Short mmCIF file of C-alpha atoms and ligand atoms in Angstrom, two decimals:
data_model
loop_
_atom_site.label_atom_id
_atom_site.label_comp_id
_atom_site.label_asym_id
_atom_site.label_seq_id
_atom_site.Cartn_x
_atom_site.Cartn_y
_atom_site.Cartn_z
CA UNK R 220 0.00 0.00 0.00
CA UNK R 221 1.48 3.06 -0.87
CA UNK R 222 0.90 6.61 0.93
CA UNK R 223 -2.48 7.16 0.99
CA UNK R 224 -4.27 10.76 -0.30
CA UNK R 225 -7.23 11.43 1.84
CA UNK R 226 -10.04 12.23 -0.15
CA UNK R 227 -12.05 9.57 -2.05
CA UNK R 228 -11.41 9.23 -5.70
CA UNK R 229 -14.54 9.80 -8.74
CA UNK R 230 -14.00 7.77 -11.52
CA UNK R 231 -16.59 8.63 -14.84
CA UNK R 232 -17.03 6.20 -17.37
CA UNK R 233 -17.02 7.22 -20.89
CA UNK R 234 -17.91 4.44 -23.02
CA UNK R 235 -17.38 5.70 -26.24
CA UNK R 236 -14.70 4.95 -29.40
CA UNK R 237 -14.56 5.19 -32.89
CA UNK R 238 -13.97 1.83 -33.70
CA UNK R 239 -13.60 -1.22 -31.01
CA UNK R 240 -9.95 -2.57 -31.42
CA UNK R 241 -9.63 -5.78 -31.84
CA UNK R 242 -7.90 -6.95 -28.30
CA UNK R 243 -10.61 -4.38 -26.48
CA UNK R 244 -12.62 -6.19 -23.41
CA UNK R 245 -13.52 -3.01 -22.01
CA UNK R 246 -17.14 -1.67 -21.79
CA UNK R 247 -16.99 0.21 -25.05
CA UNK R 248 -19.89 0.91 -28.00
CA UNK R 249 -19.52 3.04 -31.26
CA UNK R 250 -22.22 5.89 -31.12
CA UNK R 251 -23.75 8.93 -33.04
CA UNK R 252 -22.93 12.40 -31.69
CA UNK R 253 -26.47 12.52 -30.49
CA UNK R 254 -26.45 8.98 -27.98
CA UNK R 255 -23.36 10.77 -27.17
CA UNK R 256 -24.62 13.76 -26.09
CA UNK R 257 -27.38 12.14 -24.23
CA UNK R 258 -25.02 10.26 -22.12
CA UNK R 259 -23.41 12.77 -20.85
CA UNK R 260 -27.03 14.39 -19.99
CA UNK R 261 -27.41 10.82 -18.33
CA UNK R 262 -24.32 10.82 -16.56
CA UNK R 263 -25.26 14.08 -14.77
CA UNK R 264 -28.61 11.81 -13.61
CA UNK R 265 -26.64 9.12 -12.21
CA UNK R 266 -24.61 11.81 -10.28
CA UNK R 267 -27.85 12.97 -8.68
CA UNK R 268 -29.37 9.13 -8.28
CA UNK R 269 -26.15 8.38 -6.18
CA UNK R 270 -25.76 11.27 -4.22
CA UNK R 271 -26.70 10.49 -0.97
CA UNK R 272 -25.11 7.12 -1.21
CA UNK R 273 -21.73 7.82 -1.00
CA UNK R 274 -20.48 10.16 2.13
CA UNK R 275 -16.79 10.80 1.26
CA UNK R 276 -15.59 14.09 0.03
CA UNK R 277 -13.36 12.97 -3.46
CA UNK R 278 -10.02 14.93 -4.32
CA UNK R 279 -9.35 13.16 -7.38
CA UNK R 280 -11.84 12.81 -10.73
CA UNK R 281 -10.93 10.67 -13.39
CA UNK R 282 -12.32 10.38 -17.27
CA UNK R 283 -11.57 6.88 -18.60
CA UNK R 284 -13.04 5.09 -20.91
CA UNK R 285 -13.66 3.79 -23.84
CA UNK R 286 -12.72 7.19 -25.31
CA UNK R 287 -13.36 10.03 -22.61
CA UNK R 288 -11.87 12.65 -25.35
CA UNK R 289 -14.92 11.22 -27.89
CA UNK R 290 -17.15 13.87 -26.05
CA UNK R 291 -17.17 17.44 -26.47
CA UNK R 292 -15.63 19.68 -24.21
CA UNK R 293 -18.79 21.43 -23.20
CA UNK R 294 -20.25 17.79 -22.51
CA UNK R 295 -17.40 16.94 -20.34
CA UNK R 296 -18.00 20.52 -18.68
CA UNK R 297 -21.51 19.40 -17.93
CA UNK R 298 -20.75 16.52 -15.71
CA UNK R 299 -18.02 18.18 -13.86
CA UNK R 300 -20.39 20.80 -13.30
CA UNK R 301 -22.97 18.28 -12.31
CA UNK R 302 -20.42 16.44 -10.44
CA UNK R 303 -19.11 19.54 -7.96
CA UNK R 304 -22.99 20.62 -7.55
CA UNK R 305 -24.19 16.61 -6.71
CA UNK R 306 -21.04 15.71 -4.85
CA UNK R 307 -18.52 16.97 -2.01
CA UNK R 308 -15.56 17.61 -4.85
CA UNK R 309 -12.90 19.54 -3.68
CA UNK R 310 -12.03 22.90 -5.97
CA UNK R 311 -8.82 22.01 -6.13
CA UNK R 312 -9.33 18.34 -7.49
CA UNK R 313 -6.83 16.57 -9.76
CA UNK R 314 -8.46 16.03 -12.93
CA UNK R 315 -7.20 13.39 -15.38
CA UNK R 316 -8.55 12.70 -18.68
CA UNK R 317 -7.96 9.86 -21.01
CA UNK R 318 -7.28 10.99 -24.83
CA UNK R 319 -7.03 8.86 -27.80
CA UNK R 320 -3.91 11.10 -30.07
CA UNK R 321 -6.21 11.62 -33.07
CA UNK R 322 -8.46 13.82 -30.95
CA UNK R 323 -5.99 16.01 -29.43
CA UNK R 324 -6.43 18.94 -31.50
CA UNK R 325 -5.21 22.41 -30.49
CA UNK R 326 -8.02 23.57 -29.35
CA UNK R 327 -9.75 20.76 -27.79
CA UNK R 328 -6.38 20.37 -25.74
CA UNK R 329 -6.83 24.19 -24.81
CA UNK R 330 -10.25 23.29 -23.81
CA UNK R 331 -9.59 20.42 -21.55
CA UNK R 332 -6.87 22.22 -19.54
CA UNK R 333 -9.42 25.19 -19.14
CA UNK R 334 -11.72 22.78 -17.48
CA UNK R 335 -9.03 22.10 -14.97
CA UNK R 336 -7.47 18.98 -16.64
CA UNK R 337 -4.06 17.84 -14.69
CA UNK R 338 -3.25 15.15 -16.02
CA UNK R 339 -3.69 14.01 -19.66
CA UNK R 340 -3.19 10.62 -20.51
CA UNK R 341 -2.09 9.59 -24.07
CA UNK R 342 -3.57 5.91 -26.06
CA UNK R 343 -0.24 6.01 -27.54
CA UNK R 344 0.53 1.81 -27.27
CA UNK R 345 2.92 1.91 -30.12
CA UNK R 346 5.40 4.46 -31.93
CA UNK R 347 5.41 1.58 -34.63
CA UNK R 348 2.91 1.74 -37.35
CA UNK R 349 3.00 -1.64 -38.34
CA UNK R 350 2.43 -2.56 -34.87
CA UNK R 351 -0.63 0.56 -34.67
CA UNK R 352 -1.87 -1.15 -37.85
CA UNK R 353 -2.17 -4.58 -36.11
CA UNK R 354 -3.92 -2.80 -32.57
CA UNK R 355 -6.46 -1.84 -34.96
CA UNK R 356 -5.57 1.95 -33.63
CA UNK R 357 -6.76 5.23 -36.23
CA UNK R 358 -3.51 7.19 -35.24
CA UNK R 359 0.26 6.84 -36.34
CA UNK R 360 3.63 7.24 -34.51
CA UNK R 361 3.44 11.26 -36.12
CA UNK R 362 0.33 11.96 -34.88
CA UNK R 363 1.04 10.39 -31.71
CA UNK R 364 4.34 13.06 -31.12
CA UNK R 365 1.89 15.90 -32.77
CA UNK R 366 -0.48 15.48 -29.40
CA UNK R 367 2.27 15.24 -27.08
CA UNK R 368 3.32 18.39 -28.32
CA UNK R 369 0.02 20.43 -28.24
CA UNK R 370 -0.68 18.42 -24.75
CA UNK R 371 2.54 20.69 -23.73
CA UNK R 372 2.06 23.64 -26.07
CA UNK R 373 -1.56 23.88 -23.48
CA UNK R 374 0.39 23.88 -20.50
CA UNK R 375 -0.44 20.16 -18.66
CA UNK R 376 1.42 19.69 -15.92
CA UNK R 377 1.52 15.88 -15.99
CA UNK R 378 1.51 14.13 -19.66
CA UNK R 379 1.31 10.57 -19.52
CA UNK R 380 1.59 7.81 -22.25
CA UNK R 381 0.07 4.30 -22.05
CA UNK R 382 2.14 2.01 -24.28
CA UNK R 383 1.25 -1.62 -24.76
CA UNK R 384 3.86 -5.33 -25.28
CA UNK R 385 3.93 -8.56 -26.00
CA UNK R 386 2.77 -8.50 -29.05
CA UNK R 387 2.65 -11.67 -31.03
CA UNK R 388 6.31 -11.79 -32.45
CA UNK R 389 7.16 -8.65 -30.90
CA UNK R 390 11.21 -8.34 -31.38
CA UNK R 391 13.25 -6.89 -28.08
CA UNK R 392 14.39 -4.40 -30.32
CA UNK R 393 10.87 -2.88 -31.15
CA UNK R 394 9.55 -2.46 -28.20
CA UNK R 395 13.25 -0.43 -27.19
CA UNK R 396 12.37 1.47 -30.18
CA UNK R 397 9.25 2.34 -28.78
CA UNK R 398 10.27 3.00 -25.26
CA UNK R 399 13.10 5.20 -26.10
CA UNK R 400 10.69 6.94 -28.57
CA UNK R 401 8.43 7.56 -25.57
CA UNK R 402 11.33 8.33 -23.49
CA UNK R 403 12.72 11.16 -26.10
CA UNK R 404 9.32 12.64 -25.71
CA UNK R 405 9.90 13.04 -21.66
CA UNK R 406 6.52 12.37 -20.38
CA UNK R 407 5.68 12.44 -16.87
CA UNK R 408 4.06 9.29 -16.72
CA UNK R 409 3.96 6.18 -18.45
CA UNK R 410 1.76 2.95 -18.29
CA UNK R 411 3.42 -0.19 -19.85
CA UNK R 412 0.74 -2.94 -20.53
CA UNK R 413 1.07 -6.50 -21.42
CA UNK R 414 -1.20 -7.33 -24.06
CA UNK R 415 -3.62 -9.81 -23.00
CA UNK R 416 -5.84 -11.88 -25.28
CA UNK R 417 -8.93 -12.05 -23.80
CA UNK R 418 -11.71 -14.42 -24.62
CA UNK R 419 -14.75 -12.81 -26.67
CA UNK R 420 -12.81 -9.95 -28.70
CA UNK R 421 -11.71 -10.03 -32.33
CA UNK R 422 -8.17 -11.72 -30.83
CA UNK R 423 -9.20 -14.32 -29.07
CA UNK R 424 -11.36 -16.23 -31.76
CA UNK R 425 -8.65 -15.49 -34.11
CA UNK R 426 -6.47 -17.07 -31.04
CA UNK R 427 -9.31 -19.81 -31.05
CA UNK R 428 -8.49 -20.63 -35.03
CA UNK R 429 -5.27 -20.74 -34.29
CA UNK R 430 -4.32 -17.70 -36.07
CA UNK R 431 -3.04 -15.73 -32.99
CA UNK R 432 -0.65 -17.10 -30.23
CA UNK R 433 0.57 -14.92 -27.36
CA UNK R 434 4.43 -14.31 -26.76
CA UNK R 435 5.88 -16.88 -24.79
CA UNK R 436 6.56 -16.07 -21.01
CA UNK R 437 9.88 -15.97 -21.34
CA UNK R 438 9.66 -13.21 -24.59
CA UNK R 439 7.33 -11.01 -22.05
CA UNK R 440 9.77 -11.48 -18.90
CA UNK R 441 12.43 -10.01 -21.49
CA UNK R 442 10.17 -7.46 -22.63
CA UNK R 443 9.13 -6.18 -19.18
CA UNK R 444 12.69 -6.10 -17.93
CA UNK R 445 13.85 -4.05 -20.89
CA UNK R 446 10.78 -1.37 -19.94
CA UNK R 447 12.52 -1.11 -16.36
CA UNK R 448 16.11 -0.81 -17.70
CA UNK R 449 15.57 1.24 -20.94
CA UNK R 450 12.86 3.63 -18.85
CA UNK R 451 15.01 4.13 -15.67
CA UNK R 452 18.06 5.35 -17.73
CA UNK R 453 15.75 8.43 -18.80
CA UNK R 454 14.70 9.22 -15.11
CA UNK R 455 11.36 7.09 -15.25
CA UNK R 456 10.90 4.78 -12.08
CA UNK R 457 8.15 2.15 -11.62
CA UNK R 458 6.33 2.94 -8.70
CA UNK R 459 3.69 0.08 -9.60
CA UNK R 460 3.91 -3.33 -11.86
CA UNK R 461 2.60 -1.02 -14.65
CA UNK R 462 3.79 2.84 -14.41
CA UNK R 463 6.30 4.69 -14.34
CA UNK R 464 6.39 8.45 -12.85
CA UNK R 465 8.93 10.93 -13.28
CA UNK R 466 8.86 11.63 -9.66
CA UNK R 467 7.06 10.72 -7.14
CA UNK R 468 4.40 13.75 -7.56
CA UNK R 469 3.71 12.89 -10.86
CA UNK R 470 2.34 9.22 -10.03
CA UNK R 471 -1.33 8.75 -11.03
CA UNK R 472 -2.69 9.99 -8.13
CA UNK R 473 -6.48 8.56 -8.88
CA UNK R 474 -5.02 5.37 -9.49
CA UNK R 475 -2.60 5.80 -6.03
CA UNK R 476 -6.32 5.40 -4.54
CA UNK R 477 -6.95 1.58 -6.34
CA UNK R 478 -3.77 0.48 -4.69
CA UNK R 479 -4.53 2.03 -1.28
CA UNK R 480 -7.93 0.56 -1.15
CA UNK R 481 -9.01 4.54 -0.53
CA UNK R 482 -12.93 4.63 -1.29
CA UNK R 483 -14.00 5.51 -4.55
CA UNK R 484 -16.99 5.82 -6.72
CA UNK R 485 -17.33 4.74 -10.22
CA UNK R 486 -20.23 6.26 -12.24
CA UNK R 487 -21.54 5.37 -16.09
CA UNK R 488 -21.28 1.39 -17.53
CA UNK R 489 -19.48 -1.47 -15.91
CA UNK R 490 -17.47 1.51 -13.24
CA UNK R 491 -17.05 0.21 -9.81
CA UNK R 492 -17.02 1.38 -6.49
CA UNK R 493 -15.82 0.69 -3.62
CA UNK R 494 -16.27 2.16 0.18
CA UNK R 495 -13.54 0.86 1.99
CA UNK R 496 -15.81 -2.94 2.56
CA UNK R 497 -18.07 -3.40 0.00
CA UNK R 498 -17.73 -3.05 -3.90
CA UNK R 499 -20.58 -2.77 -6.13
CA UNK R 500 -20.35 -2.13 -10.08
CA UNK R 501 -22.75 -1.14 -12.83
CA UNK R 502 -24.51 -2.66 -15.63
CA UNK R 503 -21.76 -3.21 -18.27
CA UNK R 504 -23.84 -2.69 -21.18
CA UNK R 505 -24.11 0.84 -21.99
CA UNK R 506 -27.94 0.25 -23.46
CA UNK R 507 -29.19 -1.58 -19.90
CA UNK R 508 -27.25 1.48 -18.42
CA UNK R 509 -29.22 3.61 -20.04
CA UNK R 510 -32.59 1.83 -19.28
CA UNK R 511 -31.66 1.96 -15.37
CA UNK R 512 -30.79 5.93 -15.79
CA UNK R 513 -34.15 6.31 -17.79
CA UNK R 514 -36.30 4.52 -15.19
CA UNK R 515 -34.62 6.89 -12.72
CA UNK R 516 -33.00 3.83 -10.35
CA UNK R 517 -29.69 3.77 -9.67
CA UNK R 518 -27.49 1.00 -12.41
CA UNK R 519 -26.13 -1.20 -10.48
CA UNK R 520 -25.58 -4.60 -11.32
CA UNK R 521 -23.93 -6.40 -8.61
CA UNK R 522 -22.29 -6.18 -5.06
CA UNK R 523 -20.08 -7.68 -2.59
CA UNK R 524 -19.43 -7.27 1.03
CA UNK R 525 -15.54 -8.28 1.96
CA UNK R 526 -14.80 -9.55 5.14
CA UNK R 527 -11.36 -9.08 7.06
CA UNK R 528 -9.81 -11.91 5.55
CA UNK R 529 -10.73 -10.94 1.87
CA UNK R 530 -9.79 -7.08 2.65
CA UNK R 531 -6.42 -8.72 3.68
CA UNK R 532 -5.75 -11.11 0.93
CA UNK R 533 -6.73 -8.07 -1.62
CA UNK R 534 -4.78 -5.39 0.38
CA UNK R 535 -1.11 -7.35 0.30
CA UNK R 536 -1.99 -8.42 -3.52
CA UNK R 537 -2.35 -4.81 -4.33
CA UNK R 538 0.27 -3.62 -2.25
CA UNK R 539 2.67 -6.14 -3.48
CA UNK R 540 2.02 -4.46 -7.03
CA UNK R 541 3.60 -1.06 -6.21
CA UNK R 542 6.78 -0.07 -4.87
CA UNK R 543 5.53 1.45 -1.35
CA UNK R 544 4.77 -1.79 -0.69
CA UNK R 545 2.48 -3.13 2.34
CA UNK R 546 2.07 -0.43 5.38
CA UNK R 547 1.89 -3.60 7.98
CA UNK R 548 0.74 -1.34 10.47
CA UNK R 549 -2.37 -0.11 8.34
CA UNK R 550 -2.97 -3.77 7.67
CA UNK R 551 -3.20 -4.84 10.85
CA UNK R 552 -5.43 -1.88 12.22
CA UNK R 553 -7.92 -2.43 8.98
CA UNK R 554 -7.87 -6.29 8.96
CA UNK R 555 -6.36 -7.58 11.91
CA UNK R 556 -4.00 -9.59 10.16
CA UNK R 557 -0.06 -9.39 11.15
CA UNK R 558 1.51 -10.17 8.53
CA UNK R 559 5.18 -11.43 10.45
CA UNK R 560 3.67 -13.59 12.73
CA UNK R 561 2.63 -16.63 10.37
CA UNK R 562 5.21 -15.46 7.61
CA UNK R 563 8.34 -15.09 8.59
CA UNK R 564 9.94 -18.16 7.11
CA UNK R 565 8.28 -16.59 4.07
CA UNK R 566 9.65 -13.54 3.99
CA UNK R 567 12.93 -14.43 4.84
CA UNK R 568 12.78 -17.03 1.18
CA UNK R 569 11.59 -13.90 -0.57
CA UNK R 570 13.96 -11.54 0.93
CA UNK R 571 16.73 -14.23 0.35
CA UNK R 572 15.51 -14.67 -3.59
CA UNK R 573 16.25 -11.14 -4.01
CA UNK R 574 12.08 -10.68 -4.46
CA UNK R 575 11.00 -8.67 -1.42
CA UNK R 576 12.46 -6.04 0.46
CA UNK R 577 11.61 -6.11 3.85
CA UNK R 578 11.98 -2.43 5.31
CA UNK R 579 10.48 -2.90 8.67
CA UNK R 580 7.15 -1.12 8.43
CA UNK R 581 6.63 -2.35 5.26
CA UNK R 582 7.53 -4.98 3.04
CA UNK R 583 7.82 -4.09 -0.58
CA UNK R 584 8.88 -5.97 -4.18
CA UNK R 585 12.03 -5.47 -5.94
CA UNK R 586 12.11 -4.70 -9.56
CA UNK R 587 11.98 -8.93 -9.78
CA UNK R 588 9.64 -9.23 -7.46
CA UNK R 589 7.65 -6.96 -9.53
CA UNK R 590 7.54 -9.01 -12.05
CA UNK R 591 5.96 -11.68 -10.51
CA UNK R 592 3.74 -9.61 -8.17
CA UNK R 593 0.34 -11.92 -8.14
CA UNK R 594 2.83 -15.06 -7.24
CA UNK R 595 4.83 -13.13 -4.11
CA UNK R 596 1.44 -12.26 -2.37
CA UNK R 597 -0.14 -15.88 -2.85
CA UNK R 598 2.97 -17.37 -0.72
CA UNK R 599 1.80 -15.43 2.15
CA UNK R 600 -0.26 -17.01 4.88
CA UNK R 601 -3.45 -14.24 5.60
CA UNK R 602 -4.73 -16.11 8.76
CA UNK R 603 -5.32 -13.85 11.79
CA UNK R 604 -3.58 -14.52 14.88
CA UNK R 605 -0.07 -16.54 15.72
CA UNK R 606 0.70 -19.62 14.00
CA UNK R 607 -0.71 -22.99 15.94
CA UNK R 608 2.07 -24.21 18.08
S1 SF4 B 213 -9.53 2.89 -27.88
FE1 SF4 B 213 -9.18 1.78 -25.94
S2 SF4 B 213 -11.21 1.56 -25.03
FE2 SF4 B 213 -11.50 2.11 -27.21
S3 SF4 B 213 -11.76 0.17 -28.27
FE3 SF4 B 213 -9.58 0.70 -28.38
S4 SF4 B 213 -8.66 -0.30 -26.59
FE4 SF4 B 213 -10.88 -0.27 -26.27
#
């Protein structure tokens, strides 16, 4: 668990793109102007169905998506408006906003940091356009440097890139190309993603026919340690399995909240929420979202209540994913598990194996251990209590 901000984080799903790329499992639909006009109209419902449901004051506010730059700027304006009217949003909120490259024009980049946009955070996943071609993205490596630059040229104070690996046949040497690329660019942030193939999308029936295969484990382990080495020589340092800040003030600080377990409430289809011991998360499909909103009840889909021991398990598995590690302290006073007394043998193998760091107050993965995050916090022992003698 890293250093917790205090406020609770609003996350506002847009589910909107231009075309659905082919390894895309998100929540996603392509949509007339018009449906997506009326969603943001929508979106400023849900804020007022929800209202009294969630007591925490937020300090963060997030656009993600789908596509959140696939609205208009005035539409975006709306629900922040509705949003700091509805809810207990702090004035001085960090705003991040997701932007596909082809839609950072000039002026729309103008009119996002005029809203109050921090943080803008760049599609990029490739500065290769064979290897755009084959994402199924619209933009090229150009037009991906073009909206760095305007992103600058308008003055925001944290530019961040997501770049995706493991590609199928993906050569070491590309993805360096494409990390030093991002690198030359000097972002403040950076999100490195392993491409997954996930059942259901365009991928994974062409995985299905055999036409697809993911890069072995050992290509990906290569991959991921050449993001660490090739981004840490230009001054970016992982602070989580996935990204990379400059410093530590320009880590996401929305997603800071995920990894803290800090409360947090997720608004339009398929967004979760979560208020510190129960999650719930909405319809997925943005059409039975829209019924819910229409029929004026609130669209959620599901919910679960987590007890101490599945609090625990998820706290060390998400603090074993960033670099701050696990606050033992906080874990004990939140789930009344102490971590040292049923794992020491444990920690002393994964100390030993160069995996885990163990600083006392915390215990926290090496670049290695990193790597292998999920595994590290499955070899710990989440009872409560002492051992049995
Ligand atoms: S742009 Fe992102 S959210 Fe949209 S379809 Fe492609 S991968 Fe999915």
């Amino acid at each position: 668990m890293t250093s917790a901000p205090d406020g609770a984080g609003l996350y506002l799903h847009v589910p909107f793109c231009s075309a659905i790329c082919p390894y895309c499992d998100f929540a996603v639909a392509v949509a007339r102007r018009e449906r997506r006009a009326r969603f943001a109209e929508r979106l400023t419902r849900e804020i007022e169905l929800v209202r009294d449901s969630f007591p925490h004051a937020f300090d963060t506010v997030y656009f993600g998506g789908g596509t959140p730059s696939a609205l208009e700027a005035r539409d975006l304006e709306r629900i922040l408006d509705a949003a700091r009217a509805g809810l207990d949003v702090a004035p001085d909120a960090w705003l991040t906003l997701e932007a596909n490259p082809e839609d950072v024009t000039a002026e729309a980049a103008a009119a996002w940091r005029a809203l109050g946009v921090g943080m803008l955070s760049l599609g990029v996943q490739s500065f290769d356009d064979s290897e755009l071609r084959f994402l199924g993205r619209r933009h090229r490596a150009a037009e991906a440097r073009r909206a760095v630059e305007r992103a600058r040229a308008a003055g925001f104070p944290n530019v961040s890139l997501d770049l995706i690996f493991g590609l199928p046949g993906q050569e070491l040497r590309a993805w360096e190309r494409t990390l030093r690329e991002a690198a030359s660019l000097e972002p403040d942030h950076l999100s490195c993603y392993q491409l997954t193939i996930h059942e259901g999308t365009h991928f994974g029936r062409r995985r299905e026919r055999g036409k697809l295969a993911e890069l072995p484990e050992e290509a990906q382990a290569a991959l991921y340690e050449a993001t660490h080495r090739v981004l840490g020589e230009a001054g970016l340092t992982a602070y989580e399995v996935s990204n990379f800040a400059r410093s530590p003030a320009h880590r996401s600080r929305h997603n800071v909240k995920y990894w803290n377990h800090t409360p947090y409430l997720g608004l339009g289809p398929s967004a979760h929420s979560f208020d510190g011991g129960r999650r719930w998360w909405n319809r997925r499909d943005l059409g039975a979202w829209e019924e819910a909103i229409d029929a004026g009840t609130a669209p959620v889909e599901g919910s679960e209540t987590l007890d101490r021991e599945a609090l625990a398990l998820e706290a060390v598995l998400l603090g074993l994913r960033t670099t701050d590690g696990v606050d033992l302290e906080r874990l004990a006073s939140r789930c009344g598990v102490r971590l040292r007394e049923r794992n020491g043998a444990a920690i002393a193998r994964l100390v030993a194996d160069g995996l885990l760091v163990d600083r006392g107050d915390r215990l926290a993965p090496t670049v290695r251990g990193l790597a292998v995050a999920d595994a590290l916090a499955r070899a710990f022992d989440l009872a409560q209590g002492a051992p049995p003698p």
